[in-house]
Amino acid sequence: MKRYLTTLAALMTATSAIAQTTVQSCDREVTFDAPPQAAISNDVNLTEMMLVLGLTDRMVGFTGINGWNKLDEEMRAGLTELPELSEKYPSKEVLIGADADFFFAGWNYGMKVGGEVTPETLEPFGIQVYELTESCIHIGDKDVASMDDMYNDLLNLGAIFGEMAKAEELVAGYKAELETFTNGLTPLERAPRVFVYDSGEDVPFTAGRYAMPNALIEAAGGTNIMNDFEKSWGTVGWEAVVERNPEVIIIVNYGNVTAEEKRAFMMSNPAFADLDAVKNDRFVTLEYVEATPGPRNIQAVKTLAEAFRAE
């Protein structure tokens, strides 16, 4: 009997060790004793990562989408069974009230540095947090944005939820699809100068070297004119945009101001009349869910590559 109990204890210990998973989340190592069963994701791109991994049955809701008019029909179809618990950033009470055990968010993607909702403030309530890789620049150093940021998040989510095979299959498929596409592209004589126009009229909100569009532009064969801007997303002066004279302008489509309205603002403003992109009417639109880290980044690269090569 004693021998049986010893064997059983060893088996239970081994099983526990197999179930336990540790992942790197920005500057933290986070250990999960078991896959989450009551997850919440913030923002449309993070939520789509959960959807492509087939994790909706482990979710109790999502946050931060409709408040910025980011939900398209493709996403809407995948979220019919889940409630939106907060239209913008969730409060701590919202997450606790949903009996969540996991929050997939990022810095400026549902959490703010020094804010009410952080990994530290949620920990006492049994809510573990995994942080979007792109957003880690807000709390420490990281490499320039790359497609690997998105792949890393999918693989870490796969590990956390016990869906590693699914995550690896997805990432391998995305890499192969992108490699096949870029290998078939006609080489450009030189990389076009590209500006990302997210929003703002007095000052533009744009993508710096740590934001996903920087990686998308490079993968498509272009150069982000703000690739020396030491931020992910942030505001710059219009003077810098005019001085660097973009040949292509990417408009990020979401919110109450439409992509066409943003284009019209730039086309009609005399201050931008001499920009090559304006003179030649070279604008390309990316949906918010394409311009931020997520599964639609592959299509975003294709859209940009074709725009960069258009006559």
PDB file of C-alpha atoms in Angstrom:
ATOM      1  CA  MET A   1       0.000   0.000   0.000  1.00  0.00           C
ATOM      2  CA  LYS A   2       2.791   2.400   0.927  1.00  0.00           C
ATOM      3  CA  ARG A   3       4.504   1.656  -2.373  1.00  0.00           C
ATOM      4  CA  TYR A   4       1.230   2.358  -4.233  1.00  0.00           C
ATOM      5  CA  LEU A   5       0.785   5.727  -2.499  1.00  0.00           C
ATOM      6  CA  THR A   6       4.388   6.702  -3.296  1.00  0.00           C
ATOM      7  CA  THR A   7       3.849   5.838  -6.955  1.00  0.00           C
ATOM      8  CA  LEU A   8       0.559   7.768  -7.006  1.00  0.00           C
ATOM      9  CA  ALA A   9       2.192  10.836  -5.449  1.00  0.00           C
ATOM     10  CA  ALA A  10       4.988  10.723  -8.024  1.00  0.00           C
ATOM     11  CA  LEU A  11       2.457  10.408 -10.833  1.00  0.00           C
ATOM     12  CA  MET A  12       0.477  13.393  -9.517  1.00  0.00           C
ATOM     13  CA  THR A  13       3.658  15.458  -9.248  1.00  0.00           C
ATOM     14  CA  ALA A  14       4.642  14.581 -12.817  1.00  0.00           C
ATOM     15  CA  THR A  15       1.156  15.442 -14.084  1.00  0.00           C
ATOM     16  CA  SER A  16       1.268  18.782 -12.266  1.00  0.00           C
ATOM     17  CA  ALA A  17       4.661  19.572 -13.766  1.00  0.00           C
ATOM     18  CA  ILE A  18       3.341  18.837 -17.251  1.00  0.00           C
ATOM     19  CA  ALA A  19       0.287  21.075 -16.702  1.00  0.00           C
ATOM     20  CA  GLN A  20       2.351  23.990 -15.413  1.00  0.00           C
ATOM     21  CA  THR A  21       3.477  26.452 -18.095  1.00  0.00           C
ATOM     22  CA  THR A  22       5.747  29.496 -17.835  1.00  0.00           C
ATOM     23  CA  VAL A  23       5.889  32.204 -20.500  1.00  0.00           C
ATOM     24  CA  GLN A  24       7.728  35.502 -20.835  1.00  0.00           C
ATOM     25  CA  SER A  25       5.375  38.488 -20.685  1.00  0.00           C
ATOM     26  CA  CYS A  26       7.333  41.714 -21.225  1.00  0.00           C
ATOM     27  CA  ASP A  27       9.708  41.867 -18.231  1.00  0.00           C
ATOM     28  CA  ARG A  28       7.883  39.168 -16.241  1.00  0.00           C
ATOM     29  CA  GLU A  29       7.846  35.402 -16.197  1.00  0.00           C
ATOM     30  CA  VAL A  30       4.266  34.227 -15.699  1.00  0.00           C
ATOM     31  CA  THR A  31       3.506  30.684 -14.575  1.00  0.00           C
ATOM     32  CA  PHE A  32       0.145  29.043 -15.215  1.00  0.00           C
ATOM     33  CA  ASP A  33      -0.694  25.972 -13.151  1.00  0.00           C
ATOM     34  CA  ALA A  34      -3.476  25.102 -15.597  1.00  0.00           C
ATOM     35  CA  PRO A  35      -4.998  26.623 -18.746  1.00  0.00           C
ATOM     36  CA  PRO A  36      -7.332  29.566 -18.015  1.00  0.00           C
ATOM     37  CA  GLN A  37     -11.044  28.824 -18.140  1.00  0.00           C
ATOM     38  CA  ALA A  38     -12.510  32.346 -17.851  1.00  0.00           C
ATOM     39  CA  ALA A  39     -10.431  34.571 -20.124  1.00  0.00           C
ATOM     40  CA  ILE A  40     -11.048  38.134 -21.272  1.00  0.00           C
ATOM     41  CA  SER A  41      -9.251  39.835 -24.161  1.00  0.00           C
ATOM     42  CA  ASN A  42      -9.039  43.554 -24.838  1.00  0.00           C
ATOM     43  CA  ASP A  43      -9.156  45.187 -28.277  1.00  0.00           C
ATOM     44  CA  VAL A  44     -10.042  43.737 -31.647  1.00  0.00           C
ATOM     45  CA  ASN A  45      -6.596  42.456 -32.667  1.00  0.00           C
ATOM     46  CA  LEU A  46      -5.916  40.649 -29.396  1.00  0.00           C
ATOM     47  CA  THR A  47      -9.409  39.158 -29.464  1.00  0.00           C
ATOM     48  CA  GLU A  48      -8.822  37.892 -32.996  1.00  0.00           C
ATOM     49  CA  MET A  49      -5.721  36.043 -31.794  1.00  0.00           C
ATOM     50  CA  MET A  50      -7.943  34.251 -29.301  1.00  0.00           C
ATOM     51  CA  LEU A  51     -10.438  33.444 -32.062  1.00  0.00           C
ATOM     52  CA  VAL A  52      -7.941  31.932 -34.502  1.00  0.00           C
ATOM     53  CA  LEU A  53      -6.675  29.681 -31.712  1.00  0.00           C
ATOM     54  CA  GLY A  54     -10.227  28.480 -31.074  1.00  0.00           C
ATOM     55  CA  LEU A  55     -10.346  29.755 -27.493  1.00  0.00           C
ATOM     56  CA  THR A  56     -13.850  31.226 -27.307  1.00  0.00           C
ATOM     57  CA  ASP A  57     -15.025  28.343 -25.117  1.00  0.00           C
ATOM     58  CA  ARG A  58     -12.428  29.441 -22.556  1.00  0.00           C
ATOM     59  CA  MET A  59     -13.579  33.101 -22.651  1.00  0.00           C
ATOM     60  CA  VAL A  60     -16.198  34.951 -20.617  1.00  0.00           C
ATOM     61  CA  GLY A  61     -16.104  38.100 -22.740  1.00  0.00           C
ATOM     62  CA  PHE A  62     -14.049  40.808 -24.401  1.00  0.00           C
ATOM     63  CA  THR A  63     -13.504  44.553 -23.939  1.00  0.00           C
ATOM     64  CA  GLY A  64     -12.380  47.686 -25.739  1.00  0.00           C
ATOM     65  CA  ILE A  65     -13.785  47.283 -29.254  1.00  0.00           C
ATOM     66  CA  ASN A  66     -17.119  48.990 -29.923  1.00  0.00           C
ATOM     67  CA  GLY A  67     -16.117  52.151 -28.057  1.00  0.00           C
ATOM     68  CA  TRP A  68     -13.757  52.912 -30.930  1.00  0.00           C
ATOM     69  CA  ASN A  69     -15.909  51.455 -33.734  1.00  0.00           C
ATOM     70  CA  LYS A  70     -13.393  48.713 -34.538  1.00  0.00           C
ATOM     71  CA  LEU A  71     -15.590  45.640 -35.017  1.00  0.00           C
ATOM     72  CA  ASP A  72     -16.037  44.482 -38.630  1.00  0.00           C
ATOM     73  CA  GLU A  73     -18.422  41.842 -39.955  1.00  0.00           C
ATOM     74  CA  GLU A  74     -15.811  39.069 -39.978  1.00  0.00           C
ATOM     75  CA  MET A  75     -15.060  39.611 -36.306  1.00  0.00           C
ATOM     76  CA  ARG A  76     -18.720  40.129 -35.396  1.00  0.00           C
ATOM     77  CA  ALA A  77     -19.545  36.634 -36.650  1.00  0.00           C
ATOM     78  CA  GLY A  78     -16.923  35.089 -34.391  1.00  0.00           C
ATOM     79  CA  LEU A  79     -18.091  36.885 -31.253  1.00  0.00           C
ATOM     80  CA  THR A  80     -21.832  36.226 -31.317  1.00  0.00           C
ATOM     81  CA  GLU A  81     -21.690  34.082 -28.172  1.00  0.00           C
ATOM     82  CA  LEU A  82     -19.514  36.437 -26.119  1.00  0.00           C
ATOM     83  CA  PRO A  83     -20.528  39.663 -24.355  1.00  0.00           C
ATOM     84  CA  GLU A  84     -18.582  42.906 -24.605  1.00  0.00           C
ATOM     85  CA  LEU A  85     -18.010  43.687 -20.945  1.00  0.00           C
ATOM     86  CA  SER A  86     -16.718  47.211 -21.536  1.00  0.00           C
ATOM     87  CA  GLU A  87     -16.796  49.258 -24.748  1.00  0.00           C
ATOM     88  CA  LYS A  88     -13.475  50.899 -23.889  1.00  0.00           C
ATOM     89  CA  TYR A  89     -10.801  50.008 -21.335  1.00  0.00           C
ATOM     90  CA  PRO A  90     -12.256  47.819 -18.574  1.00  0.00           C
ATOM     91  CA  SER A  91     -12.180  48.791 -14.927  1.00  0.00           C
ATOM     92  CA  LYS A  92     -10.833  46.421 -12.321  1.00  0.00           C
ATOM     93  CA  GLU A  93     -14.411  45.883 -11.126  1.00  0.00           C
ATOM     94  CA  VAL A  94     -15.515  44.737 -14.588  1.00  0.00           C
ATOM     95  CA  LEU A  95     -12.840  42.041 -14.724  1.00  0.00           C
ATOM     96  CA  ILE A  96     -13.442  40.893 -11.161  1.00  0.00           C
ATOM     97  CA  GLY A  97     -17.225  40.942 -11.666  1.00  0.00           C
ATOM     98  CA  ALA A  98     -16.886  38.591 -14.647  1.00  0.00           C
ATOM     99  CA  ASP A  99     -14.999  36.076 -12.476  1.00  0.00           C
ATOM    100  CA  ALA A 100     -12.129  36.251 -14.955  1.00  0.00           C
ATOM    101  CA  ASP A 101      -8.983  34.228 -14.374  1.00  0.00           C
ATOM    102  CA  PHE A 102      -7.003  35.651 -17.323  1.00  0.00           C
ATOM    103  CA  PHE A 103      -6.697  39.018 -19.096  1.00  0.00           C
ATOM    104  CA  PHE A 104      -4.970  39.310 -22.477  1.00  0.00           C
ATOM    105  CA  ALA A 105      -4.163  42.990 -22.898  1.00  0.00           C
ATOM    106  CA  GLY A 106      -1.277  45.344 -23.501  1.00  0.00           C
ATOM    107  CA  TRP A 107       0.072  48.683 -22.448  1.00  0.00           C
ATOM    108  CA  ASN A 108      -2.221  51.202 -24.180  1.00  0.00           C
ATOM    109  CA  TYR A 109      -4.223  48.150 -25.267  1.00  0.00           C
ATOM    110  CA  GLY A 110      -6.451  47.953 -22.194  1.00  0.00           C
ATOM    111  CA  MET A 111      -3.898  48.881 -19.536  1.00  0.00           C
ATOM    112  CA  LYS A 112      -2.061  52.101 -18.738  1.00  0.00           C
ATOM    113  CA  VAL A 113       1.230  52.413 -16.879  1.00  0.00           C
ATOM    114  CA  GLY A 114       0.362  53.380 -13.316  1.00  0.00           C
ATOM    115  CA  GLY A 115      -3.337  52.805 -14.004  1.00  0.00           C
ATOM    116  CA  GLU A 116      -6.061  50.925 -12.171  1.00  0.00           C
ATOM    117  CA  VAL A 117      -5.726  47.760 -14.271  1.00  0.00           C
ATOM    118  CA  THR A 118      -2.235  46.222 -14.328  1.00  0.00           C
ATOM    119  CA  PRO A 119      -0.816  42.743 -13.732  1.00  0.00           C
ATOM    120  CA  GLU A 120       0.014  43.803 -10.164  1.00  0.00           C
ATOM    121  CA  THR A 121      -3.457  45.153  -9.320  1.00  0.00           C
ATOM    122  CA  LEU A 122      -5.194  42.077 -10.759  1.00  0.00           C
ATOM    123  CA  GLU A 123      -2.963  39.450  -9.155  1.00  0.00           C
ATOM    124  CA  PRO A 124      -4.680  39.536  -5.712  1.00  0.00           C
ATOM    125  CA  PHE A 125      -7.947  38.624  -7.406  1.00  0.00           C
ATOM    126  CA  GLY A 126      -6.566  35.560  -9.162  1.00  0.00           C
ATOM    127  CA  ILE A 127      -6.496  37.213 -12.595  1.00  0.00           C
ATOM    128  CA  GLN A 128      -3.283  36.515 -14.491  1.00  0.00           C
ATOM    129  CA  VAL A 129      -2.212  38.823 -17.308  1.00  0.00           C
ATOM    130  CA  TYR A 130      -0.358  38.194 -20.532  1.00  0.00           C
ATOM    131  CA  GLU A 131       0.904  41.399 -22.183  1.00  0.00           C
ATOM    132  CA  LEU A 132       0.932  42.051 -25.938  1.00  0.00           C
ATOM    133  CA  THR A 133       4.567  41.921 -27.086  1.00  0.00           C
ATOM    134  CA  GLU A 134       4.406  45.101 -29.195  1.00  0.00           C
ATOM    135  CA  SER A 135       3.310  47.046 -26.121  1.00  0.00           C
ATOM    136  CA  CYS A 136       6.285  46.071 -23.957  1.00  0.00           C
ATOM    137  CA  ILE A 137       8.223  49.152 -25.115  1.00  0.00           C
ATOM    138  CA  HIS A 138       6.045  51.207 -22.732  1.00  0.00           C
ATOM    139  CA  ILE A 139       7.641  49.579 -19.684  1.00  0.00           C
ATOM    140  CA  GLY A 140      11.153  48.684 -20.873  1.00  0.00           C
ATOM    141  CA  ASP A 141      13.454  48.049 -23.785  1.00  0.00           C
ATOM    142  CA  LYS A 142      12.586  45.826 -26.721  1.00  0.00           C
ATOM    143  CA  ASP A 143      13.730  45.205 -30.275  1.00  0.00           C
ATOM    144  CA  VAL A 144      12.277  47.114 -33.211  1.00  0.00           C
ATOM    145  CA  ALA A 145       8.834  45.813 -34.183  1.00  0.00           C
ATOM    146  CA  SER A 146       8.863  42.689 -36.333  1.00  0.00           C
ATOM    147  CA  MET A 147       6.481  40.009 -37.502  1.00  0.00           C
ATOM    148  CA  ASP A 148       7.975  37.862 -34.750  1.00  0.00           C
ATOM    149  CA  ASP A 149       6.123  40.007 -32.194  1.00  0.00           C
ATOM    150  CA  MET A 150       2.809  38.674 -33.483  1.00  0.00           C
ATOM    151  CA  TYR A 151       4.112  35.119 -33.853  1.00  0.00           C
ATOM    152  CA  ASN A 152       5.447  35.257 -30.287  1.00  0.00           C
ATOM    153  CA  ASP A 153       2.045  36.194 -28.893  1.00  0.00           C
ATOM    154  CA  LEU A 154       0.279  33.365 -30.717  1.00  0.00           C
ATOM    155  CA  LEU A 155       2.842  30.829 -29.520  1.00  0.00           C
ATOM    156  CA  ASN A 156       2.664  32.072 -25.932  1.00  0.00           C
ATOM    157  CA  LEU A 157      -1.136  31.952 -25.983  1.00  0.00           C
ATOM    158  CA  GLY A 158      -0.894  28.434 -27.365  1.00  0.00           C
ATOM    159  CA  ALA A 159       1.357  27.446 -24.476  1.00  0.00           C
ATOM    160  CA  ILE A 160      -0.871  29.137 -21.867  1.00  0.00           C
ATOM    161  CA  PHE A 161      -4.063  27.460 -23.092  1.00  0.00           C
ATOM    162  CA  GLY A 162      -2.579  24.059 -23.886  1.00  0.00           C
ATOM    163  CA  GLU A 163      -3.024  24.598 -27.634  1.00  0.00           C
ATOM    164  CA  MET A 164       0.631  24.605 -28.638  1.00  0.00           C
ATOM    165  CA  ALA A 165       0.177  22.352 -31.672  1.00  0.00           C
ATOM    166  CA  LYS A 166      -2.544  24.647 -33.027  1.00  0.00           C
ATOM    167  CA  ALA A 167      -0.401  27.745 -32.429  1.00  0.00           C
ATOM    168  CA  GLU A 168       2.661  26.229 -34.079  1.00  0.00           C
ATOM    169  CA  GLU A 169       0.588  25.168 -37.078  1.00  0.00           C
ATOM    170  CA  LEU A 170      -0.846  28.685 -37.450  1.00  0.00           C
ATOM    171  CA  VAL A 171       2.519  30.409 -37.145  1.00  0.00           C
ATOM    172  CA  ALA A 172       4.187  28.021 -39.583  1.00  0.00           C
ATOM    173  CA  GLY A 173       1.346  28.645 -42.045  1.00  0.00           C
ATOM    174  CA  TYR A 174       1.608  32.432 -41.709  1.00  0.00           C
ATOM    175  CA  LYS A 175       5.377  32.348 -42.194  1.00  0.00           C
ATOM    176  CA  ALA A 176       5.115  30.112 -45.263  1.00  0.00           C
ATOM    177  CA  GLU A 177       2.343  32.239 -46.770  1.00  0.00           C
ATOM    178  CA  LEU A 178       4.331  35.436 -46.269  1.00  0.00           C
ATOM    179  CA  GLU A 179       7.560  33.928 -47.581  1.00  0.00           C
ATOM    180  CA  THR A 180       5.855  32.613 -50.712  1.00  0.00           C
ATOM    181  CA  PHE A 181       4.240  35.975 -51.330  1.00  0.00           C
ATOM    182  CA  THR A 182       7.356  38.118 -50.796  1.00  0.00           C
ATOM    183  CA  ASN A 183       9.536  35.761 -52.860  1.00  0.00           C
ATOM    184  CA  GLY A 184       7.166  36.304 -55.771  1.00  0.00           C
ATOM    185  CA  LEU A 185       7.227  40.096 -55.615  1.00  0.00           C
ATOM    186  CA  THR A 186       8.793  42.206 -58.322  1.00  0.00           C
ATOM    187  CA  PRO A 187      11.829  43.895 -56.742  1.00  0.00           C
ATOM    188  CA  LEU A 188      11.531  47.656 -56.255  1.00  0.00           C
ATOM    189  CA  GLU A 189      14.284  49.944 -57.513  1.00  0.00           C
ATOM    190  CA  ARG A 190      14.251  51.544 -54.077  1.00  0.00           C
ATOM    191  CA  ALA A 191      12.049  51.492 -51.008  1.00  0.00           C
ATOM    192  CA  PRO A 192       9.255  54.100 -51.146  1.00  0.00           C
ATOM    193  CA  ARG A 193       8.996  56.576 -48.280  1.00  0.00           C
ATOM    194  CA  VAL A 194       5.852  55.777 -46.283  1.00  0.00           C
ATOM    195  CA  PHE A 195       3.927  57.670 -43.608  1.00  0.00           C
ATOM    196  CA  VAL A 196       1.314  56.081 -41.345  1.00  0.00           C
ATOM    197  CA  TYR A 197      -1.607  58.414 -40.656  1.00  0.00           C
ATOM    198  CA  ASP A 198      -3.656  57.023 -37.799  1.00  0.00           C
ATOM    199  CA  SER A 199      -5.549  60.110 -36.671  1.00  0.00           C
ATOM    200  CA  GLY A 200      -5.349  63.752 -35.621  1.00  0.00           C
ATOM    201  CA  GLU A 201      -5.452  67.054 -37.464  1.00  0.00           C
ATOM    202  CA  ASP A 202      -3.557  69.498 -35.226  1.00  0.00           C
ATOM    203  CA  VAL A 203      -0.818  66.874 -34.832  1.00  0.00           C
ATOM    204  CA  PRO A 204      -0.786  63.417 -36.402  1.00  0.00           C
ATOM    205  CA  PHE A 205      -0.815  60.205 -34.414  1.00  0.00           C
ATOM    206  CA  THR A 206       1.512  57.785 -36.188  1.00  0.00           C
ATOM    207  CA  ALA A 207       3.569  54.604 -35.962  1.00  0.00           C
ATOM    208  CA  GLY A 208       7.174  54.727 -34.808  1.00  0.00           C
ATOM    209  CA  ARG A 209       9.872  52.075 -34.933  1.00  0.00           C
ATOM    210  CA  TYR A 210       8.268  49.877 -32.257  1.00  0.00           C
ATOM    211  CA  ALA A 211       4.777  49.754 -33.801  1.00  0.00           C
ATOM    212  CA  MET A 212       3.628  46.904 -36.025  1.00  0.00           C
ATOM    213  CA  PRO A 213       3.222  49.051 -39.183  1.00  0.00           C
ATOM    214  CA  ASN A 214       6.990  49.600 -39.154  1.00  0.00           C
ATOM    215  CA  ALA A 215       7.406  45.839 -39.626  1.00  0.00           C
ATOM    216  CA  LEU A 216       4.581  45.624 -42.184  1.00  0.00           C
ATOM    217  CA  ILE A 217       6.062  48.430 -44.285  1.00  0.00           C
ATOM    218  CA  GLU A 218       9.521  46.848 -44.300  1.00  0.00           C
ATOM    219  CA  ALA A 219       8.133  43.399 -45.146  1.00  0.00           C
ATOM    220  CA  ALA A 220       6.299  44.962 -48.102  1.00  0.00           C
ATOM    221  CA  GLY A 221       9.444  46.709 -49.359  1.00  0.00           C
ATOM    222  CA  GLY A 222       8.977  50.243 -48.053  1.00  0.00           C
ATOM    223  CA  THR A 223      10.560  52.509 -45.441  1.00  0.00           C
ATOM    224  CA  ASN A 224       8.627  54.114 -42.599  1.00  0.00           C
ATOM    225  CA  ILE A 225       9.625  57.798 -42.589  1.00  0.00           C
ATOM    226  CA  MET A 226       9.233  57.711 -38.790  1.00  0.00           C
ATOM    227  CA  ASN A 227      11.457  54.676 -38.258  1.00  0.00           C
ATOM    228  CA  ASP A 228      13.685  56.775 -36.007  1.00  0.00           C
ATOM    229  CA  PHE A 229      10.753  57.793 -33.795  1.00  0.00           C
ATOM    230  CA  GLU A 230      11.566  56.027 -30.505  1.00  0.00           C
ATOM    231  CA  LYS A 231       8.004  55.029 -29.711  1.00  0.00           C
ATOM    232  CA  SER A 232       5.424  52.530 -30.840  1.00  0.00           C
ATOM    233  CA  TRP A 233       2.431  54.796 -31.459  1.00  0.00           C
ATOM    234  CA  GLY A 234       2.569  58.515 -30.733  1.00  0.00           C
ATOM    235  CA  THR A 235       2.221  62.075 -32.021  1.00  0.00           C
ATOM    236  CA  VAL A 236       4.747  63.952 -34.154  1.00  0.00           C
ATOM    237  CA  GLY A 237       4.727  67.385 -35.780  1.00  0.00           C
ATOM    238  CA  TRP A 238       3.370  67.904 -39.294  1.00  0.00           C
ATOM    239  CA  GLU A 239       6.624  69.733 -40.029  1.00  0.00           C
ATOM    240  CA  ALA A 240       8.546  66.459 -39.779  1.00  0.00           C
ATOM    241  CA  VAL A 241       6.096  64.773 -42.157  1.00  0.00           C
ATOM    242  CA  VAL A 242       6.423  67.566 -44.735  1.00  0.00           C
ATOM    243  CA  GLU A 243      10.216  67.565 -44.426  1.00  0.00           C
ATOM    244  CA  ARG A 244      10.433  63.804 -45.010  1.00  0.00           C
ATOM    245  CA  ASN A 245       7.994  63.962 -47.916  1.00  0.00           C
ATOM    246  CA  PRO A 246       6.256  60.561 -47.984  1.00  0.00           C
ATOM    247  CA  GLU A 247       5.542  58.970 -51.349  1.00  0.00           C
ATOM    248  CA  VAL A 248       2.801  56.746 -49.921  1.00  0.00           C
ATOM    249  CA  ILE A 249       0.458  57.452 -47.005  1.00  0.00           C
ATOM    250  CA  ILE A 250      -1.145  54.605 -45.056  1.00  0.00           C
ATOM    251  CA  ILE A 251      -4.449  55.532 -43.451  1.00  0.00           C
ATOM    252  CA  VAL A 252      -5.546  53.442 -40.466  1.00  0.00           C
ATOM    253  CA  ASN A 253      -9.320  53.050 -40.673  1.00  0.00           C
ATOM    254  CA  TYR A 254     -11.326  53.040 -37.444  1.00  0.00           C
ATOM    255  CA  GLY A 255     -13.224  55.398 -35.174  1.00  0.00           C
ATOM    256  CA  ASN A 256     -15.643  58.183 -35.997  1.00  0.00           C
ATOM    257  CA  VAL A 257     -13.466  59.778 -38.694  1.00  0.00           C
ATOM    258  CA  THR A 258     -13.503  57.589 -41.794  1.00  0.00           C
ATOM    259  CA  ALA A 259     -10.496  56.750 -43.949  1.00  0.00           C
ATOM    260  CA  GLU A 260     -11.983  58.849 -46.774  1.00  0.00           C
ATOM    261  CA  GLU A 261     -12.338  61.830 -44.429  1.00  0.00           C
ATOM    262  CA  LYS A 262      -8.711  61.488 -43.369  1.00  0.00           C
ATOM    263  CA  ARG A 263      -7.620  61.330 -47.001  1.00  0.00           C
ATOM    264  CA  ALA A 264      -9.764  64.378 -47.847  1.00  0.00           C
ATOM    265  CA  PHE A 265      -8.147  66.333 -45.005  1.00  0.00           C
ATOM    266  CA  MET A 266      -4.682  65.705 -46.393  1.00  0.00           C
ATOM    267  CA  MET A 267      -5.649  66.234 -50.026  1.00  0.00           C
ATOM    268  CA  SER A 268      -7.362  69.579 -49.332  1.00  0.00           C
ATOM    269  CA  ASN A 269      -4.839  71.091 -46.912  1.00  0.00           C
ATOM    270  CA  PRO A 270      -2.450  73.508 -48.696  1.00  0.00           C
ATOM    271  CA  ALA A 271       0.314  72.606 -46.224  1.00  0.00           C
ATOM    272  CA  PHE A 272       0.487  69.131 -47.787  1.00  0.00           C
ATOM    273  CA  ALA A 273       0.140  70.123 -51.431  1.00  0.00           C
ATOM    274  CA  ASP A 274       3.792  69.426 -52.253  1.00  0.00           C
ATOM    275  CA  LEU A 275       3.943  65.986 -50.656  1.00  0.00           C
ATOM    276  CA  ASP A 276       4.636  63.354 -53.307  1.00  0.00           C
ATOM    277  CA  ALA A 277       1.893  61.134 -51.847  1.00  0.00           C
ATOM    278  CA  VAL A 278      -0.646  63.948 -52.138  1.00  0.00           C
ATOM    279  CA  LYS A 279       0.437  65.107 -55.597  1.00  0.00           C
ATOM    280  CA  ASN A 280       0.150  61.541 -56.905  1.00  0.00           C
ATOM    281  CA  ASP A 281      -2.858  60.592 -54.735  1.00  0.00           C
ATOM    282  CA  ARG A 282      -1.059  57.563 -53.337  1.00  0.00           C
ATOM    283  CA  PHE A 283      -3.039  56.530 -50.278  1.00  0.00           C
ATOM    284  CA  VAL A 284      -3.617  53.000 -49.026  1.00  0.00           C
ATOM    285  CA  THR A 285      -6.047  52.034 -46.277  1.00  0.00           C
ATOM    286  CA  LEU A 286      -5.439  49.434 -43.571  1.00  0.00           C
ATOM    287  CA  GLU A 287      -8.143  48.479 -41.121  1.00  0.00           C
ATOM    288  CA  TYR A 288      -7.166  48.886 -37.465  1.00  0.00           C
ATOM    289  CA  VAL A 289      -7.145  45.103 -37.062  1.00  0.00           C
ATOM    290  CA  GLU A 290      -4.633  44.854 -39.928  1.00  0.00           C
ATOM    291  CA  ALA A 291      -2.322  47.612 -38.662  1.00  0.00           C
ATOM    292  CA  THR A 292      -2.039  46.285 -35.111  1.00  0.00           C
ATOM    293  CA  PRO A 293      -0.462  42.927 -34.134  1.00  0.00           C
ATOM    294  CA  GLY A 294      -2.692  40.031 -35.121  1.00  0.00           C
ATOM    295  CA  PRO A 295      -3.542  37.388 -37.707  1.00  0.00           C
ATOM    296  CA  ARG A 296      -4.470  39.922 -40.385  1.00  0.00           C
ATOM    297  CA  ASN A 297      -0.920  41.275 -40.544  1.00  0.00           C
ATOM    298  CA  ILE A 298      -0.200  38.864 -43.401  1.00  0.00           C
ATOM    299  CA  GLN A 299      -2.954  40.384 -45.551  1.00  0.00           C
ATOM    300  CA  ALA A 300      -1.731  43.840 -44.546  1.00  0.00           C
ATOM    301  CA  VAL A 301       1.726  43.114 -45.984  1.00  0.00           C
ATOM    302  CA  LYS A 302       0.107  41.960 -49.241  1.00  0.00           C
ATOM    303  CA  THR A 303      -2.026  45.109 -49.434  1.00  0.00           C
ATOM    304  CA  LEU A 304       0.990  47.351 -48.861  1.00  0.00           C
ATOM    305  CA  ALA A 305       3.247  45.482 -51.272  1.00  0.00           C
ATOM    306  CA  GLU A 306       0.707  45.854 -54.062  1.00  0.00           C
ATOM    307  CA  ALA A 307       0.221  49.561 -53.257  1.00  0.00           C
ATOM    308  CA  PHE A 308       3.973  50.191 -53.257  1.00  0.00           C
ATOM    309  CA  ARG A 309       4.212  48.643 -56.732  1.00  0.00           C
ATOM    310  CA  ALA A 310       1.152  50.337 -58.215  1.00  0.00           C
ATOM    311  CA  GLU A 311       1.752  52.777 -61.078  1.00  0.00           C
TER     312      GLU A 311
END
